[in-house]
């Protein structure tokens, strides 16, 4: 998996250095030739080594052969950054085992950031690594001392309430970063650079690898009400575990509309 992710990452870097052709899937939902070429390459490599495995990839959808194994592939996570020349993007791949009569289990995940040559990996029950070295989530236990990350969806943007969560959690922590690659945000929680991360409406290919990497690094991932994380739930809340309850409390308060700091009126500010 690591070799495939590195090869796809190298391909992304070739495209990144060239002039890019950007297309739109939605009003702000971009796709480039690099997204497509990376997925073609990854599918080809999987097919060569594991011809009967199923693959769900963002650009080509699900190829289902009824296998016990399913790959989740985001061939380029951070397309908007990539298309603007902002070097924060990665390749994300996870492998799930789906045995009859059992809950599907994600057994391995890899996220490769070719701009920094950082390869995050995890195998179920065997811990998480960054370029081969074991990694662990941070040990910060106070929300007010945390650096947190979030993201905003690129489609149905007008229906999303995330700005309220962004405002409240910004006021209660050292800050909230919005770097533009959910898979890397999760990996940055796993290695202790961020203490938490949340996002609405992510897709399975965004989270499948990063969630396993956070869990294997000792962190916790759940829905916004603390329920177990599900790949299709559209709610991702990850943390070092120590501040998870405090983050859940923030979510409870914001969803209930309690304790909201009023957003300053810009006209008043101007005056
Ligand atoms: C996006 C990134 C971004 C997140 C968006 C995702 P893409 O994935 O992960 O950080 O905020 O919700 O769609 O489209 O670049 O693969
Ligand atoms: Ca993505
Ligand atoms: Ca993508």
Short mmCIF file of C-alpha atoms and ligand atoms in Angstrom, two decimals:
data_model
loop_
_atom_site.label_atom_id
_atom_site.label_comp_id
_atom_site.label_asym_id
_atom_site.label_seq_id
_atom_site.Cartn_x
_atom_site.Cartn_y
_atom_site.Cartn_z
CA UNK A 1 0.00 0.00 0.00
CA UNK A 2 2.81 2.36 0.92
CA UNK A 3 4.56 1.79 -2.40
CA UNK A 4 1.35 2.49 -4.33
CA UNK A 5 0.65 5.66 -2.31
CA UNK A 6 4.19 6.90 -2.88
CA UNK A 7 3.92 6.26 -6.63
CA UNK A 8 0.59 8.10 -6.81
CA UNK A 9 2.05 10.95 -4.73
CA UNK A 10 4.97 11.29 -7.16
CA UNK A 11 2.48 11.48 -10.02
CA UNK A 12 0.55 14.24 -8.22
CA UNK A 13 3.78 16.22 -7.79
CA UNK A 14 4.48 16.00 -11.54
CA UNK A 15 1.05 17.47 -12.25
CA UNK A 16 1.40 20.02 -9.44
CA UNK A 17 4.48 21.51 -11.11
CA UNK A 18 2.67 21.84 -14.46
CA UNK A 19 -0.12 24.04 -15.66
CA UNK A 20 -3.41 22.64 -14.43
CA UNK A 21 -6.73 22.17 -16.12
CA UNK A 22 -9.48 22.54 -13.56
CA UNK A 23 -13.04 21.33 -14.03
CA UNK A 24 -16.02 21.84 -11.75
CA UNK A 25 -18.18 19.06 -10.28
CA UNK A 26 -20.31 21.61 -8.41
CA UNK A 27 -20.12 25.39 -7.86
CA UNK A 28 -16.93 25.08 -5.79
CA UNK A 29 -16.22 21.38 -6.18
CA UNK A 30 -13.12 21.02 -8.35
CA UNK A 31 -11.55 18.08 -10.11
CA UNK A 32 -8.26 18.08 -12.03
CA UNK A 33 -6.56 15.71 -14.47
CA UNK A 34 -4.34 14.75 -11.53
CA UNK A 35 -7.28 13.37 -9.48
CA UNK A 36 -8.22 11.14 -12.39
CA UNK A 37 -4.70 10.02 -13.33
CA UNK A 38 -3.89 9.19 -9.71
CA UNK A 39 -6.98 7.01 -9.35
CA UNK A 40 -6.25 5.22 -12.64
CA UNK A 41 -2.74 4.44 -11.39
CA UNK A 42 -3.88 3.25 -7.95
CA UNK A 43 -6.61 1.00 -9.43
CA UNK A 44 -4.12 -0.45 -11.88
CA UNK A 45 -1.64 -1.28 -9.10
CA UNK A 46 -4.35 -2.85 -6.91
CA UNK A 47 -5.60 -4.88 -9.87
CA UNK A 48 -2.08 -6.17 -10.60
CA UNK A 49 -1.55 -7.46 -7.06
CA UNK A 50 -5.08 -8.22 -5.81
CA UNK A 51 -7.21 -8.71 -8.95
CA UNK A 52 -10.33 -9.84 -7.09
CA UNK A 53 -10.47 -7.00 -4.53
CA UNK A 54 -13.27 -4.41 -4.65
CA UNK A 55 -12.38 -0.73 -4.92
CA UNK A 56 -14.37 2.36 -3.98
CA UNK A 57 -12.62 5.42 -5.38
CA UNK A 58 -13.83 9.02 -5.38
CA UNK A 59 -13.53 9.54 -9.14
CA UNK A 60 -14.66 6.17 -10.54
CA UNK A 61 -17.03 4.95 -7.84
CA UNK A 62 -17.39 1.35 -6.69
CA UNK A 63 -16.15 -1.66 -8.61
CA UNK A 64 -17.80 -4.52 -6.77
CA UNK A 65 -16.82 -8.10 -7.50
CA UNK A 66 -18.24 -9.47 -4.25
CA UNK A 67 -14.80 -9.73 -2.64
CA UNK A 68 -14.18 -9.97 1.13
CA UNK A 69 -11.81 -7.03 0.70
CA UNK A 70 -12.70 -3.44 -0.20
CA UNK A 71 -10.31 -0.55 -0.81
CA UNK A 72 -11.27 3.07 -0.14
CA UNK A 73 -9.27 5.40 -2.35
CA UNK A 74 -9.04 9.18 -2.37
CA UNK A 75 -6.52 9.70 -5.17
CA UNK A 76 -6.06 13.38 -4.27
CA UNK A 77 -7.40 14.76 -1.00
CA UNK A 78 -7.12 18.54 -1.03
CA UNK A 79 -7.98 19.21 -4.68
CA UNK A 80 -8.89 22.86 -4.08
CA UNK A 81 -5.47 23.48 -2.49
CA UNK A 82 -3.80 21.56 -5.33
CA UNK A 83 -5.61 23.55 -8.03
CA UNK A 84 -4.56 26.85 -6.43
CA UNK A 85 -0.94 25.81 -5.93
CA UNK A 86 -1.27 25.61 -2.12
CA UNK A 87 0.89 22.63 -1.12
CA UNK A 88 -1.41 20.78 1.29
CA UNK A 89 -2.77 17.59 -0.27
CA UNK A 90 -2.27 13.84 -0.13
CA UNK A 91 -3.20 10.36 -1.34
CA UNK A 92 -5.40 8.31 1.00
CA UNK A 93 -6.00 4.55 0.83
CA UNK A 94 -7.59 2.11 3.26
CA UNK A 95 -8.33 -1.60 3.13
CA UNK A 96 -11.41 -3.14 4.75
CA UNK A 97 -12.13 -6.82 5.38
CA UNK A 98 -15.81 -7.77 5.03
CA UNK A 99 -16.23 -11.34 6.22
CA UNK A 100 -19.75 -12.81 6.05
CA UNK A 101 -21.55 -12.53 9.41
CA UNK A 102 -19.03 -9.99 10.74
CA UNK A 103 -18.93 -6.21 10.90
CA UNK A 104 -16.59 -4.85 8.18
CA UNK A 105 -13.20 -4.01 9.73
CA UNK A 106 -10.68 -1.55 8.38
CA UNK A 107 -7.41 -3.40 8.66
CA UNK A 108 -4.86 -1.06 7.07
CA UNK A 109 -4.56 2.57 6.01
CA UNK A 110 -1.99 4.79 4.36
CA UNK A 111 -1.96 8.56 3.82
CA UNK A 112 0.93 10.02 1.82
CA UNK A 113 1.77 13.73 1.71
CA UNK A 114 4.14 14.08 -1.27
CA UNK A 115 4.89 17.75 -0.56
CA UNK A 116 6.65 16.82 2.71
CA UNK A 117 7.43 13.21 1.87
CA UNK A 118 5.43 12.10 4.92
CA UNK A 119 3.85 8.67 4.85
CA UNK A 120 1.37 7.91 7.63
CA UNK A 121 0.37 4.27 7.99
CA UNK A 122 -1.51 1.99 10.35
CA UNK A 123 -2.39 -1.65 10.60
CA UNK A 124 -5.22 -2.73 12.87
CA UNK A 125 -3.85 -3.68 16.29
CA UNK A 126 -0.28 -2.76 15.35
CA UNK A 127 -0.11 0.99 15.96
CA UNK A 128 0.41 3.93 13.64
CA UNK A 129 3.58 5.20 12.02
CA UNK A 130 5.01 8.23 10.26
CA UNK A 131 7.77 7.26 7.80
CA UNK A 132 8.14 4.02 9.72
CA UNK A 133 8.47 5.55 13.19
CA UNK A 134 5.69 4.96 15.75
CA UNK A 135 3.45 7.98 16.38
CA UNK A 136 1.06 8.86 19.19
CA UNK A 137 -1.66 11.43 19.77
CA UNK A 138 -0.91 14.46 21.97
CA UNK A 139 -1.27 14.45 25.76
CA UNK A 140 -3.01 17.80 26.16
CA UNK A 141 -5.97 17.38 28.50
CA UNK A 142 -7.37 20.93 28.59
CA UNK A 143 -9.48 22.11 25.67
CA UNK A 144 -8.30 25.69 26.17
CA UNK A 145 -4.72 24.58 25.39
CA UNK A 146 -5.63 22.70 22.20
CA UNK A 147 -5.00 23.37 18.53
CA UNK A 148 -7.97 21.96 16.62
CA UNK A 149 -8.73 21.53 12.91
CA UNK A 150 -11.88 21.52 10.84
CA UNK A 151 -13.01 21.68 7.23
CA UNK A 152 -15.98 23.10 5.36
CA UNK A 153 -17.78 21.09 2.68
CA UNK A 154 -17.35 22.13 -0.93
CA UNK A 155 -20.92 21.32 -1.96
CA UNK A 156 -24.23 22.36 -0.32
CA UNK A 157 -22.18 25.03 1.46
CA UNK A 158 -25.16 27.24 2.24
CA UNK A 159 -26.87 24.55 4.31
CA UNK A 160 -23.96 23.90 6.61
CA UNK A 161 -23.89 25.24 10.22
CA UNK A 162 -20.16 24.70 10.72
CA UNK A 163 -19.37 28.40 11.10
CA UNK A 164 -21.09 28.35 14.51
CA UNK A 165 -18.93 25.46 15.69
CA UNK A 166 -15.88 27.19 14.22
CA UNK A 167 -16.66 30.37 16.14
CA UNK A 168 -17.33 28.73 19.49
CA UNK A 169 -14.41 26.29 19.39
CA UNK A 170 -12.05 29.05 18.21
CA UNK A 171 -12.98 31.06 21.30
CA UNK A 172 -12.42 28.08 23.62
CA UNK A 173 -9.06 26.80 22.29
CA UNK A 174 -5.70 28.08 20.98
CA UNK A 175 -7.36 28.14 17.57
CA UNK A 176 -8.97 26.19 14.76
CA UNK A 177 -7.08 25.52 11.51
CA UNK A 178 -8.76 24.90 8.15
CA UNK A 179 -5.97 23.45 6.02
CA UNK A 180 -8.08 21.80 3.30
CA UNK A 181 -7.25 18.09 3.45
CA UNK A 182 -9.37 16.02 5.83
CA UNK A 183 -7.11 12.95 5.53
CA UNK A 184 -4.06 15.02 6.54
CA UNK A 185 -6.04 16.72 9.33
CA UNK A 186 -6.71 13.26 10.79
CA UNK A 187 -3.05 12.26 10.45
CA UNK A 188 -2.02 15.48 12.15
CA UNK A 189 -4.23 14.47 15.10
CA UNK A 190 -2.59 11.03 15.05
CA UNK A 191 0.93 12.46 15.38
CA UNK A 192 0.00 15.10 17.97
CA UNK A 193 0.26 18.26 15.85
CA UNK A 194 -3.47 18.81 16.26
CA UNK A 195 -5.35 17.77 19.39
CA UNK A 196 -8.70 17.36 17.64
CA UNK A 197 -10.53 17.60 14.32
CA UNK A 198 -14.12 17.64 13.21
CA UNK A 199 -15.97 17.91 9.93
CA UNK A 200 -19.50 17.51 8.59
CA UNK A 201 -20.35 15.44 5.50
CA UNK A 202 -17.06 13.73 4.76
CA UNK A 203 -17.09 10.72 2.46
CA UNK A 204 -15.72 7.23 3.23
CA UNK A 205 -12.66 7.82 1.01
CA UNK A 206 -11.79 10.95 3.04
CA UNK A 207 -11.87 9.22 6.42
CA UNK A 208 -11.28 5.45 6.03
CA UNK A 209 -7.47 5.60 6.33
CA UNK A 210 -7.14 8.64 8.63
CA UNK A 211 -9.61 7.33 11.20
CA UNK A 212 -7.71 4.03 11.53
CA UNK A 213 -4.44 5.97 11.83
CA UNK A 214 -5.88 8.15 14.66
CA UNK A 215 -7.27 5.12 16.50
CA UNK A 216 -4.04 3.17 16.15
CA UNK A 217 -2.14 6.23 17.44
CA UNK A 218 -4.21 6.07 20.64
CA UNK A 219 -6.88 8.63 19.75
CA UNK A 220 -10.66 8.46 19.68
CA UNK A 221 -13.06 9.01 16.75
CA UNK A 222 -16.84 9.30 17.09
CA UNK A 223 -19.95 10.97 15.79
CA UNK A 224 -20.86 14.42 17.15
CA UNK A 225 -22.91 12.80 19.96
CA UNK A 226 -20.16 10.39 21.00
CA UNK A 227 -21.67 7.43 19.14
CA UNK A 228 -19.19 5.07 17.48
CA UNK A 229 -17.75 6.44 14.23
CA UNK A 230 -19.32 5.02 11.08
CA UNK A 231 -17.89 5.42 7.60
CA UNK A 232 -21.22 6.54 6.18
CA UNK A 233 -22.37 8.64 9.11
CA UNK A 234 -21.28 12.05 7.71
CA UNK A 235 -20.06 13.09 11.20
CA UNK A 236 -16.40 12.89 12.10
CA UNK A 237 -15.03 14.00 15.48
CA UNK A 238 -11.47 12.90 16.22
CA UNK A 239 -9.27 13.75 19.17
CA UNK A 240 -6.41 12.65 21.38
CA UNK A 241 -9.10 11.04 23.58
CA UNK A 242 -8.31 13.27 26.56
CA UNK A 243 -10.32 16.25 25.27
CA UNK A 244 -13.01 14.21 23.52
CA UNK A 245 -15.67 14.71 26.20
CA UNK A 246 -14.97 18.45 26.28
CA UNK A 247 -15.41 18.61 22.48
CA UNK A 248 -18.63 16.57 22.70
CA UNK A 249 -19.89 19.08 25.27
CA UNK A 250 -19.15 21.94 22.84
CA UNK A 251 -21.17 20.15 20.17
CA UNK A 252 -24.05 19.54 22.57
CA UNK A 253 -24.10 23.22 23.53
CA UNK A 254 -23.91 24.56 19.96
CA UNK A 255 -26.57 22.13 18.66
CA UNK A 256 -28.81 23.27 21.53
CA UNK A 257 -28.02 26.93 20.79
CA UNK A 258 -26.74 27.42 24.37
CA UNK A 259 -23.88 29.70 25.38
CA UNK A 260 -23.33 31.01 21.85
CA UNK A 261 -21.07 34.04 21.81
CA UNK A 262 -22.78 36.58 19.56
CA UNK A 263 -20.97 37.19 16.26
CA UNK A 264 -19.91 40.86 16.26
CA UNK A 265 -21.88 43.03 13.83
CA UNK A 266 -19.41 44.27 11.16
CA UNK A 267 -21.35 47.53 10.67
CA UNK A 268 -21.02 48.29 14.36
CA UNK A 269 -17.33 47.34 14.27
CA UNK A 270 -16.83 49.70 11.31
CA UNK A 271 -18.47 52.59 13.13
C1 LIG B 1 -11.99 17.60 0.50
C2 LIG B 1 -10.93 17.86 1.56
C3 LIG B 1 -11.31 19.05 2.41
C4 LIG B 1 -12.67 18.88 3.03
C5 LIG B 1 -13.73 18.59 1.96
C6 LIG B 1 -13.31 17.36 1.15
P1 LIG B 1 -11.26 16.55 -1.87
O1 LIG B 1 -11.65 16.45 -0.29
O2 LIG B 1 -10.74 16.73 2.38
O3 LIG B 1 -10.39 19.24 3.48
O4 LIG B 1 -13.00 20.06 3.72
O5 LIG B 1 -14.94 18.34 2.62
O6 LIG B 1 -14.30 17.13 0.15
O7 LIG B 1 -12.50 16.97 -2.60
O8 LIG B 1 -10.16 17.54 -1.99
O9 LIG B 1 -10.84 15.15 -2.15
CA1 LIG B 2 -11.25 14.05 -0.17
CA1 LIG B 3 -10.34 13.73 -3.76
#
